[in-house]
Short mmCIF file of C-alpha atoms and ligand atoms in Angstrom, two decimals:
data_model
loop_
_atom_site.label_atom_id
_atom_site.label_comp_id
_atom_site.label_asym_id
_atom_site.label_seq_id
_atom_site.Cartn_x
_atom_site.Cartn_y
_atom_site.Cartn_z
CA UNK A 181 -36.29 -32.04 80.00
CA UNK A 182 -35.24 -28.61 81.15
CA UNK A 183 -34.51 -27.99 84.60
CA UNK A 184 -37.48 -26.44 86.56
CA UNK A 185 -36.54 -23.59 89.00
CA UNK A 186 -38.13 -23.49 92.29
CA UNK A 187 -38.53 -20.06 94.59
CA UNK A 188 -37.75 -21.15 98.20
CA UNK A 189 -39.49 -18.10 100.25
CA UNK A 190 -38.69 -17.64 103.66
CA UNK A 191 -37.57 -14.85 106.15
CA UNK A 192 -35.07 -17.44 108.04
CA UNK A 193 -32.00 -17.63 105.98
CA UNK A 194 -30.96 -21.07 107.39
CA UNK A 195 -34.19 -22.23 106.30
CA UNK A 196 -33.70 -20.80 103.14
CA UNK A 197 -29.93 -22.04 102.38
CA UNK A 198 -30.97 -25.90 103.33
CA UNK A 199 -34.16 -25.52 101.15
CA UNK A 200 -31.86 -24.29 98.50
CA UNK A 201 -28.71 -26.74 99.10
CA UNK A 202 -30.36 -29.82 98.99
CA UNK A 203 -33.13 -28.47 95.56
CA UNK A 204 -29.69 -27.76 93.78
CA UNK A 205 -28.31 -31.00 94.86
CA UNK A 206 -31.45 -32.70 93.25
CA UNK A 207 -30.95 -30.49 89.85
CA UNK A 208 -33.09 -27.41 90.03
CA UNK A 209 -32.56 -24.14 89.64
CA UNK A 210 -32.83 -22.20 92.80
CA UNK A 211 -34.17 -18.53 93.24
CA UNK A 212 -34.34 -17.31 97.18
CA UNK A 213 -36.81 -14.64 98.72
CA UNK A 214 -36.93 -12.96 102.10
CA UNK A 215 -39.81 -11.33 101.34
CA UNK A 216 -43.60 -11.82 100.00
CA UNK A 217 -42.70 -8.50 98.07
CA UNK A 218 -39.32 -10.13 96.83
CA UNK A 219 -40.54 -13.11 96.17
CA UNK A 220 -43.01 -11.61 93.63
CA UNK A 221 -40.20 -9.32 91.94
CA UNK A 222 -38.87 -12.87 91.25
CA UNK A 223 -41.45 -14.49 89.71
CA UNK A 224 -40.98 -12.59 86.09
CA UNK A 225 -37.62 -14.66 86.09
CA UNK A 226 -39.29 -17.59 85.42
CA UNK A 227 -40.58 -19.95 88.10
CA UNK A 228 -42.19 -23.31 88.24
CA UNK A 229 -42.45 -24.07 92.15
CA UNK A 230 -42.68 -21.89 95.34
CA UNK A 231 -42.21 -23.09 98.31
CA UNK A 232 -43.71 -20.57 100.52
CA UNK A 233 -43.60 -19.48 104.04
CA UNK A 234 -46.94 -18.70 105.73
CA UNK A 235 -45.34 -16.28 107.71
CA UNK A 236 -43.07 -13.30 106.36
CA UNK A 237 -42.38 -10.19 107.78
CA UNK A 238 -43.80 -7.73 105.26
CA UNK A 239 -47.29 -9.87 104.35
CA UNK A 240 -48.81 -13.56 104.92
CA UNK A 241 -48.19 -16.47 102.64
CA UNK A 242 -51.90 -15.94 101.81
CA UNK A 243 -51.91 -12.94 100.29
CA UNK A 244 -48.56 -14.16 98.04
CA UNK A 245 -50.23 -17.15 96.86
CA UNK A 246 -52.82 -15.04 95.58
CA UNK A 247 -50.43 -12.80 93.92
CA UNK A 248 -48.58 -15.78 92.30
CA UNK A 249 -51.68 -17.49 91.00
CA UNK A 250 -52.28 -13.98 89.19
CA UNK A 251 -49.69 -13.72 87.97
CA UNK A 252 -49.37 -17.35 86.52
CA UNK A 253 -52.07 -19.97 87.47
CA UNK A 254 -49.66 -23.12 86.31
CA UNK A 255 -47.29 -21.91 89.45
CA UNK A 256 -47.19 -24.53 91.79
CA UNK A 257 -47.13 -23.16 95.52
CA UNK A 258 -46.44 -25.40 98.49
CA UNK A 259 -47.29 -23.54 101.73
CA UNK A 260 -44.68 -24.09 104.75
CA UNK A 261 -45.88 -23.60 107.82
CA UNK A 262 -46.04 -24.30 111.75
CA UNK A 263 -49.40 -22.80 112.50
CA UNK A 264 -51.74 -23.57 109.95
CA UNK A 265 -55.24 -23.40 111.12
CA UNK A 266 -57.80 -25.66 109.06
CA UNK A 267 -59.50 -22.48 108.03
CA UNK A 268 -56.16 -20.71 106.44
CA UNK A 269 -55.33 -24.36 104.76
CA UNK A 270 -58.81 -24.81 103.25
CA UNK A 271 -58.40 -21.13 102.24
CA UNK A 272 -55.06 -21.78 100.97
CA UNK A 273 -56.10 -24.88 98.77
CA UNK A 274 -59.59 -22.95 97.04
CA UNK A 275 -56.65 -20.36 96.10
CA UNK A 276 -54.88 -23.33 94.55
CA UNK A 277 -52.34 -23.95 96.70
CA UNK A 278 -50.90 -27.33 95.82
CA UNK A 279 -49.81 -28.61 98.90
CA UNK A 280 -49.34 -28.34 102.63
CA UNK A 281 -45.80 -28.85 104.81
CA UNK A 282 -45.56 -29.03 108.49
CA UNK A 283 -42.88 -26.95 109.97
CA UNK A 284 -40.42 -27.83 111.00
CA UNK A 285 -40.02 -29.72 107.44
CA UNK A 286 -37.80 -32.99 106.76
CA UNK A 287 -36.29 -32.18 103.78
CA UNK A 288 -36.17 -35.80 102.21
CA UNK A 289 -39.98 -34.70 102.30
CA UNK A 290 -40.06 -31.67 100.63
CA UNK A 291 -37.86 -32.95 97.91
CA UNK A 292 -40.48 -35.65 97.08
CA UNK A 293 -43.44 -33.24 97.14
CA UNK A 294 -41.39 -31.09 94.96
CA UNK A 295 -40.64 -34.11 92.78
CA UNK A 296 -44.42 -34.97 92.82
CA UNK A 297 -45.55 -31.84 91.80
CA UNK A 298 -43.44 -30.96 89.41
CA UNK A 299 -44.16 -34.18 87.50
CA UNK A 300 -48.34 -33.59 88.20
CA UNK A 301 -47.45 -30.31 86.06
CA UNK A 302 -45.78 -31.68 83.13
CA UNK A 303 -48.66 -34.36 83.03
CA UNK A 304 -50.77 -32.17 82.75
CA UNK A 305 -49.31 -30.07 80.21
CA UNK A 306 -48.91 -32.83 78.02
CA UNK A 307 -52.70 -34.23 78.74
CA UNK A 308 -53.32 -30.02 77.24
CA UNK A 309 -50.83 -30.76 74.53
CA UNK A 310 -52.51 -33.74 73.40
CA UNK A 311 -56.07 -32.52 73.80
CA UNK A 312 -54.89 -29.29 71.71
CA UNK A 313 -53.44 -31.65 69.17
CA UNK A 314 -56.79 -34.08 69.25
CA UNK A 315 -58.92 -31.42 68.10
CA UNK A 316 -56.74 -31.20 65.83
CA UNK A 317 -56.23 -34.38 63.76
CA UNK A 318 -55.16 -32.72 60.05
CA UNK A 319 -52.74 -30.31 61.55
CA UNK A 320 -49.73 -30.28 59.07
CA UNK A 321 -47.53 -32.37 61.37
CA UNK A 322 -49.78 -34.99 60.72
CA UNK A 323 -47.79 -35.67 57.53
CA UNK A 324 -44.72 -37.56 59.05
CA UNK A 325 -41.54 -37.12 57.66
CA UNK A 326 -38.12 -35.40 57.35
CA UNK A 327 -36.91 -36.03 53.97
CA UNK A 328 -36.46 -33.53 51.37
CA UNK A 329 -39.58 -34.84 49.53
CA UNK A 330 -41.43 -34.71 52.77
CA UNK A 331 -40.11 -31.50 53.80
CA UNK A 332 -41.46 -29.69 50.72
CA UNK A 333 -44.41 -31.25 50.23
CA UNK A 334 -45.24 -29.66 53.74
CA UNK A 335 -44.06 -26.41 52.39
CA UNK A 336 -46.01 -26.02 49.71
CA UNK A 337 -49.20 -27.83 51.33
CA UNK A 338 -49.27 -25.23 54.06
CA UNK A 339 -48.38 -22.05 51.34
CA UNK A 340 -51.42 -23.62 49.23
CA UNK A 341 -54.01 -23.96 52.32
CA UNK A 342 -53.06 -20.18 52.90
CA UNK A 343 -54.36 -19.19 48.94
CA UNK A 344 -58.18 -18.97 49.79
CA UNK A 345 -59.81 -20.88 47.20
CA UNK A 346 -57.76 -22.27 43.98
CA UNK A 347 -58.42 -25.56 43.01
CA UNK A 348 -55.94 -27.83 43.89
CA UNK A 349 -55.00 -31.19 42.01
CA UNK A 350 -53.07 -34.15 43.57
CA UNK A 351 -51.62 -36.86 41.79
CA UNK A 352 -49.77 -39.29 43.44
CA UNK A 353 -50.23 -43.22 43.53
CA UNK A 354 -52.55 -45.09 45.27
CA UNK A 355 -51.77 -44.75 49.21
CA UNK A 356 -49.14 -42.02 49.22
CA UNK A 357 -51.47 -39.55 51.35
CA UNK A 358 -53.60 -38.00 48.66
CA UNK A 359 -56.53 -38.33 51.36
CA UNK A 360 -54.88 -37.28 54.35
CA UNK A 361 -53.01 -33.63 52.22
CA UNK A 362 -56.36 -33.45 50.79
CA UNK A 363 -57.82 -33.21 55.23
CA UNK A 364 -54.90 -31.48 56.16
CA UNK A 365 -55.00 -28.26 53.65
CA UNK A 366 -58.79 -28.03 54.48
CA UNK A 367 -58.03 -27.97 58.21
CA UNK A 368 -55.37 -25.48 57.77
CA UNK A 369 -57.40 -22.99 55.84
CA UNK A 370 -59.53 -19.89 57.07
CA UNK A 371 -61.85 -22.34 55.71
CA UNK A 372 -61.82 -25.02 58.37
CA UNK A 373 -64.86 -24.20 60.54
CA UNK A 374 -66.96 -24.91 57.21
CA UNK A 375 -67.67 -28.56 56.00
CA UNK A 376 -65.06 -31.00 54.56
CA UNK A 377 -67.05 -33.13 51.91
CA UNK A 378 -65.94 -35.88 50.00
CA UNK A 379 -67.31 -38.03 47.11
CA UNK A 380 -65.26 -40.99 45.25
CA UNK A 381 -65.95 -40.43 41.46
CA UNK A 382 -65.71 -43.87 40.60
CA UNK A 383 -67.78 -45.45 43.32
CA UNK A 384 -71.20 -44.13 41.87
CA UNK A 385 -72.75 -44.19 38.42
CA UNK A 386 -72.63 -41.58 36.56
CA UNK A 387 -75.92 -39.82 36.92
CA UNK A 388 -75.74 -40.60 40.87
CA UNK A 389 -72.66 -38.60 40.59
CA UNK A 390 -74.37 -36.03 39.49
CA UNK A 391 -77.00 -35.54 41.84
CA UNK A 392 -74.96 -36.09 44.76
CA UNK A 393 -72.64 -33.25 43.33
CA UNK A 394 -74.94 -30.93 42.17
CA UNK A 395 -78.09 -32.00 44.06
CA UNK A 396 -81.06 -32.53 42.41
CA UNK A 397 -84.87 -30.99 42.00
CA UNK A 398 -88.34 -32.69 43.04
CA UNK A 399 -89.57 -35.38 39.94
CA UNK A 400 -86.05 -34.75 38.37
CA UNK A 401 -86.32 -38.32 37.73
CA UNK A 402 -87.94 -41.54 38.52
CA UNK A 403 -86.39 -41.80 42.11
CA UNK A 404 -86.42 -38.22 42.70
CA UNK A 405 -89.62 -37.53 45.29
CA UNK A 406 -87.94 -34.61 47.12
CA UNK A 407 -85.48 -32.01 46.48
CA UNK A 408 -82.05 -32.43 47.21
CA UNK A 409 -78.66 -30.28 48.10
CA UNK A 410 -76.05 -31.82 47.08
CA UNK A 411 -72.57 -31.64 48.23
CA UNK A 412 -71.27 -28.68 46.65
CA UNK A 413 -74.06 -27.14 48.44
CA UNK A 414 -73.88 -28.45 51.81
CA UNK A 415 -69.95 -27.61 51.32
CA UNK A 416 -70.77 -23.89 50.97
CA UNK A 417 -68.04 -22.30 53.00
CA UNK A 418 -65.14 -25.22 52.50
CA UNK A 419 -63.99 -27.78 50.68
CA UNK A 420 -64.96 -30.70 48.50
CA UNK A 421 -62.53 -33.28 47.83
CA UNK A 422 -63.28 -35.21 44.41
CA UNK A 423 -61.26 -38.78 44.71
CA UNK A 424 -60.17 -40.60 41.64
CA UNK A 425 -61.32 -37.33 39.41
CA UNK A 426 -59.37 -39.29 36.59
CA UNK A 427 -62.84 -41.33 36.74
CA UNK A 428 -65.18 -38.74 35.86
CA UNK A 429 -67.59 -39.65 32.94
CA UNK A 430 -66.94 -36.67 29.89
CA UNK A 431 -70.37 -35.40 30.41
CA UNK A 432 -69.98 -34.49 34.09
CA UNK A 433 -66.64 -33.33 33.50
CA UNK A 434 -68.22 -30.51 31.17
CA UNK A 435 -70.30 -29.99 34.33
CA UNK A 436 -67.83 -29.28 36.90
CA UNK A 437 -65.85 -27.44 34.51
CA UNK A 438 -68.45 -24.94 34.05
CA UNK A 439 -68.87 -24.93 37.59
CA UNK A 440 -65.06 -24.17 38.72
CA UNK A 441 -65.54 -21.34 35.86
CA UNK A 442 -68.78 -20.06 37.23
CA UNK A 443 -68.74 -20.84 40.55
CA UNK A 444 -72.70 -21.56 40.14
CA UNK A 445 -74.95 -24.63 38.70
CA UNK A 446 -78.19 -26.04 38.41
CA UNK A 447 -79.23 -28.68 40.49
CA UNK A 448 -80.47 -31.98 37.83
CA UNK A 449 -83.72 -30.77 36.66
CA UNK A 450 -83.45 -27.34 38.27
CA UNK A 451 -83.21 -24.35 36.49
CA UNK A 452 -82.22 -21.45 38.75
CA UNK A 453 -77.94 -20.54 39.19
CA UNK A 454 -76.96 -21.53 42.74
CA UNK A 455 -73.76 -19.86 43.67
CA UNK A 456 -71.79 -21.33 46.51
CA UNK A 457 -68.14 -20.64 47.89
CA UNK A 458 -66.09 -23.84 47.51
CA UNK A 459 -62.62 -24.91 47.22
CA UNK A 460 -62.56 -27.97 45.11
CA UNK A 461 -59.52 -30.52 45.70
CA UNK A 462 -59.23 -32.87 43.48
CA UNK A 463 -57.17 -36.32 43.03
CA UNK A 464 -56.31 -38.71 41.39
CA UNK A 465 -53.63 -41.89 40.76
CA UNK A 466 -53.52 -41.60 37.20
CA UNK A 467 -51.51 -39.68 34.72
CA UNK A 468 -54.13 -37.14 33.78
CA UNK A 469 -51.68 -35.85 31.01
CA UNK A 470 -51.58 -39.28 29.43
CA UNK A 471 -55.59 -39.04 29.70
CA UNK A 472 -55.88 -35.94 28.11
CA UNK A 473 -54.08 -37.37 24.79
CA UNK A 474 -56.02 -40.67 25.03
CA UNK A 475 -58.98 -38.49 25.31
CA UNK A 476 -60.30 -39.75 28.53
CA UNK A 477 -59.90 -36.77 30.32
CA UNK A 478 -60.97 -33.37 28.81
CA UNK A 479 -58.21 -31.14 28.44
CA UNK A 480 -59.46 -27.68 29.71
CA UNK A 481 -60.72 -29.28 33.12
CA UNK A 482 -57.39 -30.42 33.28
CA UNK A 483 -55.94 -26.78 32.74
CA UNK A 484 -58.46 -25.52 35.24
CA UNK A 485 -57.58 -27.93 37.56
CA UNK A 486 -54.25 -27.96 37.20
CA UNK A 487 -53.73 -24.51 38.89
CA UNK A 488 -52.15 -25.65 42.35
CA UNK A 489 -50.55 -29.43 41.40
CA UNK A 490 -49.45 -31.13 44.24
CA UNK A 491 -47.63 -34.33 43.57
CA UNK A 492 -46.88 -36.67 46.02
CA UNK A 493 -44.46 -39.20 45.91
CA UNK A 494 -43.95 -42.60 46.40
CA UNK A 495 -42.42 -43.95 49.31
CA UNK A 496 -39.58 -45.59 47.48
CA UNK A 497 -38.49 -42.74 46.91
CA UNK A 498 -38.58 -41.17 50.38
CA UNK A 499 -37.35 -44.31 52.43
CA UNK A 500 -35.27 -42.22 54.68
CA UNK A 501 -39.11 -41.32 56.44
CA UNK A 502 -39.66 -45.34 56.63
CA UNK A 503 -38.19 -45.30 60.17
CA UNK A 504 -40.25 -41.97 61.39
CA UNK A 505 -43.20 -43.29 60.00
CA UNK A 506 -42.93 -46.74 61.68
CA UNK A 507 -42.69 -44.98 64.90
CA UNK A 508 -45.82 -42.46 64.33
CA UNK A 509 -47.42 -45.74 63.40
CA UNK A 510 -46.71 -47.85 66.41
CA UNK A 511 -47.72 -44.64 68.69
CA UNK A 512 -50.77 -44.58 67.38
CA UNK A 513 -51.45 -48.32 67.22
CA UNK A 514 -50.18 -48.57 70.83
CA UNK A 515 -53.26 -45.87 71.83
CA UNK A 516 -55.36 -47.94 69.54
CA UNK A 517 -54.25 -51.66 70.83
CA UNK A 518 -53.52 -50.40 74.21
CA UNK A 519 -50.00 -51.90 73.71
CA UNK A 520 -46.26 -50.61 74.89
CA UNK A 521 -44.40 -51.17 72.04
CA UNK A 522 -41.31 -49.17 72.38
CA UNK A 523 -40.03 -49.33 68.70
CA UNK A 524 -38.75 -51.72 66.28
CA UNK A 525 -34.99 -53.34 66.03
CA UNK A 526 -32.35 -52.09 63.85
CA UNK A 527 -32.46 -55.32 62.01
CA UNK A 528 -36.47 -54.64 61.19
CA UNK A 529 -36.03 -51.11 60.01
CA UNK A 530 -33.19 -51.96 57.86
CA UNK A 531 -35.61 -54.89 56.43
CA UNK A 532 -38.27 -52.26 56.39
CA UNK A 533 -36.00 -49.87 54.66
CA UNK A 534 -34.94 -51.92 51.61
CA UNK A 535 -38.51 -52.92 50.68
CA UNK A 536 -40.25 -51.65 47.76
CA UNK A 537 -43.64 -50.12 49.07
CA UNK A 538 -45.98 -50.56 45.94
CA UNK A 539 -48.37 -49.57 48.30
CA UNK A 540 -46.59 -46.92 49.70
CA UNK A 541 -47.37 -45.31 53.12
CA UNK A 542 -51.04 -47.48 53.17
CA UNK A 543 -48.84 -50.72 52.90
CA UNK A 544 -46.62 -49.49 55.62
CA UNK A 545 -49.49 -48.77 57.88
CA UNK A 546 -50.81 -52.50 57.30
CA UNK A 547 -47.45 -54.27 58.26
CA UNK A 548 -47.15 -52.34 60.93
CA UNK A 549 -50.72 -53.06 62.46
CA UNK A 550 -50.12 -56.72 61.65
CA UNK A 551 -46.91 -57.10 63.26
CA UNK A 552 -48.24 -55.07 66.11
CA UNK A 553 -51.32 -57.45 66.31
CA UNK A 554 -48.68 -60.75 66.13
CA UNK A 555 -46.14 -59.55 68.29
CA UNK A 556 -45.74 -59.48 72.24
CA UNK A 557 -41.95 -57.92 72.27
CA UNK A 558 -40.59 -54.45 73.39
CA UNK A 559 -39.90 -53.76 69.63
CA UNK A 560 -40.82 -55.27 66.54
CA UNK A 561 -38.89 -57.44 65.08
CA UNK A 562 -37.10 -58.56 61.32
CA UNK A 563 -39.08 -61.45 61.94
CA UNK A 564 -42.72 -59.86 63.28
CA UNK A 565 -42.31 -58.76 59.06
CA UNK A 566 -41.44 -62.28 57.90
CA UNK A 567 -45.37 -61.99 55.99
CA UNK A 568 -43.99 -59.38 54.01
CA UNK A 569 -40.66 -60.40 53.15
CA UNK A 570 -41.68 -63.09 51.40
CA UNK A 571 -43.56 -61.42 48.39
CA UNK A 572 -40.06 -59.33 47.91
CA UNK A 573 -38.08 -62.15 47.29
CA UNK A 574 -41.32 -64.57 45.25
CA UNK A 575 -40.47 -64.16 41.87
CA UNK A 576 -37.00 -62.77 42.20
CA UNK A 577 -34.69 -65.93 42.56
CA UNK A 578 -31.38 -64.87 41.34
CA UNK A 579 -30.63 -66.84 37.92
CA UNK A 580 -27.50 -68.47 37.19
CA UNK A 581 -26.52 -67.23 33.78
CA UNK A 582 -25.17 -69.92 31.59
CA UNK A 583 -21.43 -68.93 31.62
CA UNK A 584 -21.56 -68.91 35.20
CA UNK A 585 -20.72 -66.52 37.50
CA UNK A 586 -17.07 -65.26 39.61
CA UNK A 587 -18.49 -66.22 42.86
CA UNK A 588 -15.68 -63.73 44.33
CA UNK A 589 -16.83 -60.58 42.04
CA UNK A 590 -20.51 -61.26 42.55
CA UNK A 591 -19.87 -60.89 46.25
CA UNK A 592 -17.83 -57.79 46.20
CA UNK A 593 -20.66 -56.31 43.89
CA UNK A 594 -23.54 -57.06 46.27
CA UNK A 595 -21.48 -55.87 49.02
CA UNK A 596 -20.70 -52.58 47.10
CA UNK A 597 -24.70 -52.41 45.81
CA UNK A 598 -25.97 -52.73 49.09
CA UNK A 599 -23.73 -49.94 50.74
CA UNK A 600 -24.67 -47.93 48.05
CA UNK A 601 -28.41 -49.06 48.83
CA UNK A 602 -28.03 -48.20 52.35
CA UNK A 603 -26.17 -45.27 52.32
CA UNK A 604 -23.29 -46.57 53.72
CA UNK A 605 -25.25 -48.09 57.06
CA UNK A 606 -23.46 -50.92 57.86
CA UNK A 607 -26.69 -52.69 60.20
CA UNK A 608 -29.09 -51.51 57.22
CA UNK A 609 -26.53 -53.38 54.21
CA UNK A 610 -26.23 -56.26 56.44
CA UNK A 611 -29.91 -57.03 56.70
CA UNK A 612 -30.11 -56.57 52.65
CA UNK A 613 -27.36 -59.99 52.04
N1 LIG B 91 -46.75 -38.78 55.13
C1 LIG B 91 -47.65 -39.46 55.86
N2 LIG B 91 -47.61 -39.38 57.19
C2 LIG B 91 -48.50 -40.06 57.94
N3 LIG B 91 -49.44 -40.86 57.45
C3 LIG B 91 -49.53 -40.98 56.12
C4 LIG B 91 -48.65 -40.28 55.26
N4 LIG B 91 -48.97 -40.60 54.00
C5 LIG B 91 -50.00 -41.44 54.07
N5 LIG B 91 -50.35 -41.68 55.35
C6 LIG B 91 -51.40 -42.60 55.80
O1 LIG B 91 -51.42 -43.70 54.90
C7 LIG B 91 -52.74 -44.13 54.65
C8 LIG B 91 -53.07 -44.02 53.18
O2 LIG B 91 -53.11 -42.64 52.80
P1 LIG B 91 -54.29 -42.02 51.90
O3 LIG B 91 -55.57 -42.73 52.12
O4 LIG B 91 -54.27 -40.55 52.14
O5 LIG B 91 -53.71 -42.38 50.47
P2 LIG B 91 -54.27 -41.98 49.04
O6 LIG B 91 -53.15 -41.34 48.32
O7 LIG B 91 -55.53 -41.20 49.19
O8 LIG B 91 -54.55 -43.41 48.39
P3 LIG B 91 -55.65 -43.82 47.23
O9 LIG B 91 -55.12 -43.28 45.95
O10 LIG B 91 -55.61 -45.31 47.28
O11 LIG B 91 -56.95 -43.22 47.65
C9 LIG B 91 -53.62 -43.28 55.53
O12 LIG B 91 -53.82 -43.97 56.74
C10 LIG B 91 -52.80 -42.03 55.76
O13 LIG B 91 -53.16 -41.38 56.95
MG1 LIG B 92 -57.49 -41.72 48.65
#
């Protein structure tokens, strides 16, 4: 934490030298005035605490409080003074005044009310913080990591949410964050104030599909007894996020292909255009490419999809994020659990480190809610993950080949694999023999 600088304000410089002695003593920064008109000339230096005199020869502590609050409302300004009426006091607290001190002062006191209200301020700028971030969920910090991978999948996810309405594909496998990129360009775009709609392609039959998509007229068909809109309509203005696109029946592919080209459609059984404004995201785990030759997948939706690919990758190949992510994981399962877990041992991220992830970030998230659930330590430990240790090793016992093995070499080349493994982390190799 920086060091906060305090303003000691009076017109007696003995006053103002012990003020200032025993502040610097306990690690501030110290700025002196004489004056009410000083003290203001000061403030532009940056201040985080007056302590004020009622009294001063050119004006009345009053009258500088005001000033300061003016000038910056998250000043805090504790009034010293020998005469304070209840009137100037109740005055001096509606002007925000944060606190009262008797003159003459006992200076173990004033440090503590310093103390105090310095640490009032940074709670409260980190309830603001956290409210600011709250409201916003998606920002792009929401995808954790510092790896390369990471790093430029957050470059081009925030260059792509800037481009107002391209389609965007995402491939990646099944819980690498397809969801959450999908959330976080919508939230980062100009079109963020506007709905966020999603629909699962393979969760509804086809001609559902359809009419939740496109919406669908009155009598359109056996079920239909009123008009609907459907979501590309009640999207107009943002963005509708088609999961598992690689699903889509061939007819309704032909469908949203001519709507991506037109940027109108027919509702089922309708026959008037119906333009909206919508940026269509769409994703999928499967190779579309692979699709396209098998004939699954039609190829010029692909094409037109295909504009803005995004592909994200799987966390094996990312690990280096595996600690970062645990954390952001047990932060927010500590708010969720109302827990204090602190963090997890080297021995556990190590063990965390060298797994697999088949199910990538969505796995991750799992172990870490069950060990959180299991476990009543400061930090996780290897063995709050013993559950999922054991499906790494099932099925993998080491088989002695017929000739046998040089016990000697064998070690030396597990030793070697798992520095290599670990990038040379001693702790992290350890926990892999
Ligand atoms: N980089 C990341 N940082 C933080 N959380 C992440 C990250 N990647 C994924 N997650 C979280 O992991 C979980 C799974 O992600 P998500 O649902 O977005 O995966 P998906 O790719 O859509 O999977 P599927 O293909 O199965 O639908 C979610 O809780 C998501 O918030
Ligand atoms: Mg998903």
């Amino acid at each position: 934490m920086p060091k906060a600088t305090v303003l000691v304000v009076d017109d007696e410089a003995l006053i103002r030298w012990s003020l200032s002695e025993r502040l610097k003593s306990e690690g501030y920064d110290v700025l002196e005035a004489a004056t009410g008109k000083a003290a203001l000339e000061k403030l532009p230096e940056g201040v985080d605490l007056v302590l004020l005199d009622y009294r001063l020869p050119d004006t009345d502590g009053v009258s500088v409080l005001r000033k300061i609050k003016e000038f910056d409302q998250d000043i805090l300004v504790i009034l010293l003074t020998a005469y304070a009426s209840v009137e100037t006091a109740v005055e001096a607290m509606k002007l925000g005044a944060h606190h009262f001190a008797n003159k003459p002062f006992n200076l173990d006191d004033v440090a503590t009310t310093v103390e105090r209200a310095l640490e009032t301020t940074r709670l409260r700028r980190e309830v603001r913080q956290f409210r600011s971030n709250a409201a916003k969920p998606y920002s792009l910090q929401r995808i954790v990591g510092a790896s390369q991978a990471i790093t430029s999948l957050r470059h081009m996810v925030s260059r792509v949410a800037v481009t107002p309405s391209s389609t965007v594909l995402l491939t990646g496998e099944s819980g690498t964050g397809k969801d959450l990129i999908a959330k976080v360009i919508h939230y980062a775009s100009d079109r963020s104030s506007r709905p966020f709609m999603n629909i699962t392609c393979s969760a509804l039959p086809e001609q559902l599909l359809e009419s939740e998509l496109f919406g669908h007229e009155r009598g359109a068909f056996t079920d239909a007894r009123m008009q609907k809109k459907g979501l590309l309509e009640t999207a107009d203005g943002g963005t509708v996020f088609l999961d598992e696109i690689g699903e889509m029946a061939p007819a309704l592919q032909a469908k949203l292909l001519r709507f991506l080209e037109e940027k109108s459609f027919k509702r089922v059984g309708g026959s008037a255009d119906i333009h909206v404004d919508v940026r269509v995201i769409a994703a999928t785990n499967r190779n579309l490419e692979q699709e396209v030759e098998k004939h699954t997948f039609r190829s010029d939706l692909f094409f037109r999809l295909n504009v803005l690919p995004i592909v994200v990758p799987p966390l094996r190949t990312h690990v280096d994020d595996v600690p970062l992510l645990v954390e952001y994981f047990i932060d927010a399962f500590n708010t969720e659990f109302r827990k204090r877990v602190l963090g997890a041992t080297p021995a556990a991220y190590a063990l965390l480190q060298s797994y697999g992830w088949p199910g990538n970030v969505r796995e991750l998230r799992n172990v870490i809610e069950r060990a959180m659930l299991l476990s009543d330590g400061d930090r996780l430990d290897a063995r709050d993950f013993s559950a999922m240790s054991r499906p790494l090793s099932a099925g993998h016992e080491f088989e002695l080949p017929a000739t046998g093995v040089d016990l000697e070499k064998l070690e030396r080349s597990l030793l070697v694999q798992a520095l290599r493994r670990s990038n040379g982390h001693q702790t992290r190799a350890g926990a892999l023999l």
